[in-house]
Coordinates of N, CA, C and O in Angstrom, one line a residue:
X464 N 0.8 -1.2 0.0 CA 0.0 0.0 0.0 C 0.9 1.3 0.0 O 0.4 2.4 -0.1
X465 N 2.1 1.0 0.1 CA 3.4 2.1 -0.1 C 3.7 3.0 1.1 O 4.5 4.0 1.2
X466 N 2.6 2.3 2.5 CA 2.6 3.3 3.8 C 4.1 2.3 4.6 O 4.3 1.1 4.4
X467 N 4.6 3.0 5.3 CA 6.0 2.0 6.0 C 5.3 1.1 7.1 O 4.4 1.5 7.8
X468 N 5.9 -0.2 6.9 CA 5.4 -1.3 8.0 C 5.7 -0.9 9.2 O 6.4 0.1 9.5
X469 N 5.0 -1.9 10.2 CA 5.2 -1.5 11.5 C 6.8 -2.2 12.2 O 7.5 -3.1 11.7
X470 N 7.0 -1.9 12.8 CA 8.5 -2.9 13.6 C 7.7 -4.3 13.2 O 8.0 -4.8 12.2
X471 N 6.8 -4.9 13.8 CA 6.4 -6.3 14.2 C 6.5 -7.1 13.3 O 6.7 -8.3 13.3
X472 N 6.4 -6.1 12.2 CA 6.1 -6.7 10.2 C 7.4 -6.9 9.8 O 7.8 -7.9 9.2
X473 N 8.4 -5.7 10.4 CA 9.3 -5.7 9.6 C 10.5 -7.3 10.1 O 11.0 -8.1 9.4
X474 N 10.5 -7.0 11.5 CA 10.9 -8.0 12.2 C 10.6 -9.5 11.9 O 11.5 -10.3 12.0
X475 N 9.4 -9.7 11.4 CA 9.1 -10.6 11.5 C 9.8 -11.1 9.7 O 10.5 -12.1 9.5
X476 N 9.3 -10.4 8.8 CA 9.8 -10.6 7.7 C 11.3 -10.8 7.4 O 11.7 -11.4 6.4
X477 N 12.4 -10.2 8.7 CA 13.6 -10.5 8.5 C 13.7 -11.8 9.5 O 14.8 -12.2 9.5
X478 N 13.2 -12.2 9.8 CA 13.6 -14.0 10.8 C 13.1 -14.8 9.3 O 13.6 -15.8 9.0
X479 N 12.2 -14.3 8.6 CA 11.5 -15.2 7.7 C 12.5 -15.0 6.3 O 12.8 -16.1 5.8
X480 N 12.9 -14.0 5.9 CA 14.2 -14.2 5.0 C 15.6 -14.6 5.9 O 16.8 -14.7 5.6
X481 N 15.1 -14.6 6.8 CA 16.9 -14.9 7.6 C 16.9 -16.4 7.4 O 17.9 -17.0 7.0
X482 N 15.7 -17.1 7.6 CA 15.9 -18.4 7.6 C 15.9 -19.0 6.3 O 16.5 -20.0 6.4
X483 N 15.4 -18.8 5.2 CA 15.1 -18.5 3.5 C 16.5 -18.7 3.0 O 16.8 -19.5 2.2
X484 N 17.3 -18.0 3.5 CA 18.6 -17.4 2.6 C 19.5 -18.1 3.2 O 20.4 -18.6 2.6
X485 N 19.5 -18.2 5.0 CA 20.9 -18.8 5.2 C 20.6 -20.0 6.4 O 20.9 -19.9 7.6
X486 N 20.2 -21.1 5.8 CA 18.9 -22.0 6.2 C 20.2 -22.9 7.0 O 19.7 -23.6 7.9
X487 N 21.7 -23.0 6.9 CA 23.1 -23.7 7.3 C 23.6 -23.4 8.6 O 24.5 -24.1 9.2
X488 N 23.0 -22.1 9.1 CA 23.1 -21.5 10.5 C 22.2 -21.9 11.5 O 22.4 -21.1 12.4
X489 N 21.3 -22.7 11.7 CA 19.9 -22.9 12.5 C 20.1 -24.0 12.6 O 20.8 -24.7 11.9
X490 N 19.0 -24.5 13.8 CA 19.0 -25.9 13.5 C 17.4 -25.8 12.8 O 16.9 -24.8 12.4
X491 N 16.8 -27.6 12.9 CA 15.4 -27.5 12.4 C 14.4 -26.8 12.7 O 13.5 -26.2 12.1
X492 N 14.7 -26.8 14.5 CA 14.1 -26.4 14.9 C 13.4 -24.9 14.7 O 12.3 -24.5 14.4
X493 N 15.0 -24.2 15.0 CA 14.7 -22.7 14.8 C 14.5 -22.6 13.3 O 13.4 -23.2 13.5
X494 N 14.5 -22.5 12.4 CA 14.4 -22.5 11.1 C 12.9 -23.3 10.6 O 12.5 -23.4 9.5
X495 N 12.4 -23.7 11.5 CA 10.4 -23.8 11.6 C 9.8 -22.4 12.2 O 8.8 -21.8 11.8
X496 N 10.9 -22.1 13.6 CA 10.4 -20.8 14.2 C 10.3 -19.5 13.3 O 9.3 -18.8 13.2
X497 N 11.7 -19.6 12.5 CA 11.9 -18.2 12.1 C 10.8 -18.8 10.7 O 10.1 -17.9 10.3
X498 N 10.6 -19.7 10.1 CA 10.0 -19.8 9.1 C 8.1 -18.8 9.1 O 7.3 -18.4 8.3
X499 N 8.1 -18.8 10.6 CA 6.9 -18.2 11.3 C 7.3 -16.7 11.8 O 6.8 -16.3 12.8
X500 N 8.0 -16.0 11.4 CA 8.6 -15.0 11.9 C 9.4 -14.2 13.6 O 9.5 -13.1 14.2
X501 N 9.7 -15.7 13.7 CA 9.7 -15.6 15.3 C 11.5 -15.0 15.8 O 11.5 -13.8 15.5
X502 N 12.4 -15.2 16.1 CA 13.4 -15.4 16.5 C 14.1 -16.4 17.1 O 13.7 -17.0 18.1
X503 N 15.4 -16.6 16.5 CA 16.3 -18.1 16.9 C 16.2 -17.8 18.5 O 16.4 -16.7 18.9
X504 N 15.9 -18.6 19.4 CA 16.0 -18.5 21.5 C 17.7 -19.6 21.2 O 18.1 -20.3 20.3
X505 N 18.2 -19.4 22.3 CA 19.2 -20.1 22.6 C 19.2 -20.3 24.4 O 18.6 -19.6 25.2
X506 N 20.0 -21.4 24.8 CA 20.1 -21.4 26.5 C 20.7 -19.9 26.8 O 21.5 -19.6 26.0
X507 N 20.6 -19.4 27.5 CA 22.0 -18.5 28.5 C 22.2 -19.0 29.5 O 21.4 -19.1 30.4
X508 N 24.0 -19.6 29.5 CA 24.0 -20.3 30.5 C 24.3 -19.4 32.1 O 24.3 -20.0 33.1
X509 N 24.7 -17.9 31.9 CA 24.3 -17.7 33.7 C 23.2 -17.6 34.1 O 23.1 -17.6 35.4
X510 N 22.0 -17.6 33.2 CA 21.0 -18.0 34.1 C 20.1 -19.0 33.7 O 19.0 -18.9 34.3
X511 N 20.1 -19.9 32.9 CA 20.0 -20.9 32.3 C 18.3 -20.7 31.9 O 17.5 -21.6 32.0
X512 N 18.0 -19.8 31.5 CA 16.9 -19.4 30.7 C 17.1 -19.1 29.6 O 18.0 -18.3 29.3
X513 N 16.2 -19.5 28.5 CA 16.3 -19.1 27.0 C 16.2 -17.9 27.0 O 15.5 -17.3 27.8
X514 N 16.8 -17.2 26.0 CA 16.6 -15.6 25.1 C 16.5 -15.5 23.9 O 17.5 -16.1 23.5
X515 N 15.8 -15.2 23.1 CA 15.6 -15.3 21.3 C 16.8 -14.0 21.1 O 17.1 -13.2 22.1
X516 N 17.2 -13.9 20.1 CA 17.5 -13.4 19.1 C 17.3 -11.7 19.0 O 16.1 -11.3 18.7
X517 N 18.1 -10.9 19.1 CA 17.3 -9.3 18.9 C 17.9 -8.8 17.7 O 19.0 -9.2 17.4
X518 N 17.1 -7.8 16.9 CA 18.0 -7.3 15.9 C 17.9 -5.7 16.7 O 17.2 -5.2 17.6
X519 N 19.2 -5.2 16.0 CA 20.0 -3.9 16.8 C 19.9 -2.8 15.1 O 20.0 -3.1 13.9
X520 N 19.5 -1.5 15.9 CA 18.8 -0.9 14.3 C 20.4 0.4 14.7 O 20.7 0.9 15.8
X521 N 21.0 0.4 13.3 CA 21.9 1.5 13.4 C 21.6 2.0 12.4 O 21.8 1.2 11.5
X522 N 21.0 3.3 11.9 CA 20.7 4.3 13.5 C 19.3 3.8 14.1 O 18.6 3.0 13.5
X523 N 19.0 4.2 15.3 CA 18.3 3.9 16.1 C 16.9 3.9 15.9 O 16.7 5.1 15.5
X524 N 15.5 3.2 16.0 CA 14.9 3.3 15.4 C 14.3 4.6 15.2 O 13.6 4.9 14.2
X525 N 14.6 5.4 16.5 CA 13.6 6.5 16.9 C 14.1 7.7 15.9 O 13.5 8.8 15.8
X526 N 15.3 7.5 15.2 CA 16.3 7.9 14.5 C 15.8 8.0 13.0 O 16.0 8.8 12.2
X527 N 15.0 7.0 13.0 CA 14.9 6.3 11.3 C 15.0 5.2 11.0 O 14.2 4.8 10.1
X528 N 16.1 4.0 11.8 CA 16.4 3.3 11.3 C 16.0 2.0 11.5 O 16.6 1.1 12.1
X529 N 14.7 1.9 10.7 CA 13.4 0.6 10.9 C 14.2 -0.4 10.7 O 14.4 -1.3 11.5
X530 N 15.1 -0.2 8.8 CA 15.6 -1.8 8.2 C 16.9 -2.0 8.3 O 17.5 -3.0 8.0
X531 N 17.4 -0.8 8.9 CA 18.9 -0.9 8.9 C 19.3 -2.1 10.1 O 20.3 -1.7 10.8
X532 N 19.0 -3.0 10.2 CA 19.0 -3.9 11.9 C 20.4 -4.8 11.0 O 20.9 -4.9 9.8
X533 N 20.8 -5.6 12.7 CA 21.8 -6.3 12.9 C 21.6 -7.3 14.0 O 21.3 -6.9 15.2
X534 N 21.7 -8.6 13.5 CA 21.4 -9.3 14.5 C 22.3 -10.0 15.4 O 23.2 -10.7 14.9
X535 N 22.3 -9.8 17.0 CA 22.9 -10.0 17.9 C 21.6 -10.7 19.3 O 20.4 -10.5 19.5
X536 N 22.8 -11.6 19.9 CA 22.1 -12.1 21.2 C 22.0 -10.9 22.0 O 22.9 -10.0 21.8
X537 N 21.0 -10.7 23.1 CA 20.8 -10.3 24.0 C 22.1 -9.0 24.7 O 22.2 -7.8 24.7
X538 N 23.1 -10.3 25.3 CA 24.3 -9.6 26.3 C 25.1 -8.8 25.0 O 25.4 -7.7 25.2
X539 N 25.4 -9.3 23.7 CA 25.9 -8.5 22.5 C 25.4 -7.0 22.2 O 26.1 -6.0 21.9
X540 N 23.9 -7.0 22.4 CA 23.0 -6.1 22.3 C 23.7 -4.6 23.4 O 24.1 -3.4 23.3
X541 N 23.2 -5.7 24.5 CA 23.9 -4.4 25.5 C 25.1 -3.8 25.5 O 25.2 -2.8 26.3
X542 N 26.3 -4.2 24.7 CA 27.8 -4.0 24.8 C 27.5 -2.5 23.8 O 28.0 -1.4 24.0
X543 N 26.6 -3.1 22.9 CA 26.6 -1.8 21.7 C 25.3 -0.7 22.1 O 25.4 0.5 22.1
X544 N 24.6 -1.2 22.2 CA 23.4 -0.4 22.7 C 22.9 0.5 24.7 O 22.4 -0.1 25.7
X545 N 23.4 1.6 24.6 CA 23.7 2.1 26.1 C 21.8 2.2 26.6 O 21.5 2.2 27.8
X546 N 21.1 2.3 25.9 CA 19.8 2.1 26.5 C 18.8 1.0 26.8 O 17.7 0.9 27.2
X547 N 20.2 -0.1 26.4 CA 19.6 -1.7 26.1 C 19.5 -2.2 27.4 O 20.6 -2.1 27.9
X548 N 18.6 -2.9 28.3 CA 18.7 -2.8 29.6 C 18.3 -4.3 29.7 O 17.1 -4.6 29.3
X549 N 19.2 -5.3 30.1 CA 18.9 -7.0 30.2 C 18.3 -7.4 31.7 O 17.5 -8.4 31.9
X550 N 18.9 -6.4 32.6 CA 17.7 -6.6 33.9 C 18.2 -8.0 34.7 O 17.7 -8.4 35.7
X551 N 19.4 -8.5 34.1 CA 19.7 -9.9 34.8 C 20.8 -9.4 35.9 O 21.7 -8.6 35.8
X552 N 20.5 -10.1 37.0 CA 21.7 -9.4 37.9 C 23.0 -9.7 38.1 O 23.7 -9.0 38.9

């Protein structure tokens, strides 16, 4: 309709070409998930709870930058992003 998607669309559409294009990085599992637009979860082992997958937008989204993303785990997220808050103690 030529109006800009929302984050949720956009997100979801890159787990769904992420897994499309580089199908050798995933297991089956995740690569059914992302086939649904979800994100790869992996263990973390200091607190042995799953975390999916975040994409990191340079520039920021509030900035502009919807498609510009990069995808990184959670603790990666925070090294680069100073507003990124993981909340784990």
């Amino acid at each position: 309709k030529g109006q800009t998607p929302s984050w949720s669309a956009v997100r979801s559409r890159f787990w769904k070409n992420e897994a499309l294009t580089r199908p050798g990085g995933y297991s089956a599992g995740n690569l059914v998930r992302m086939g649904r637009g979800r994100a790869p979860p992996r263990l973390y082992p200091p607190t042995g709870r799953l975390e999916s997958m975040e994409l990191h937008h340079s520039p920021a989204r509030r900035d502009g930058g919807l498609f510009d993303v990069e995808k990184m785990w959670p603790d990666e997220h925070a090294l680069v992003d100073p507003f990124r808050y993981l909340g784990n103690p």
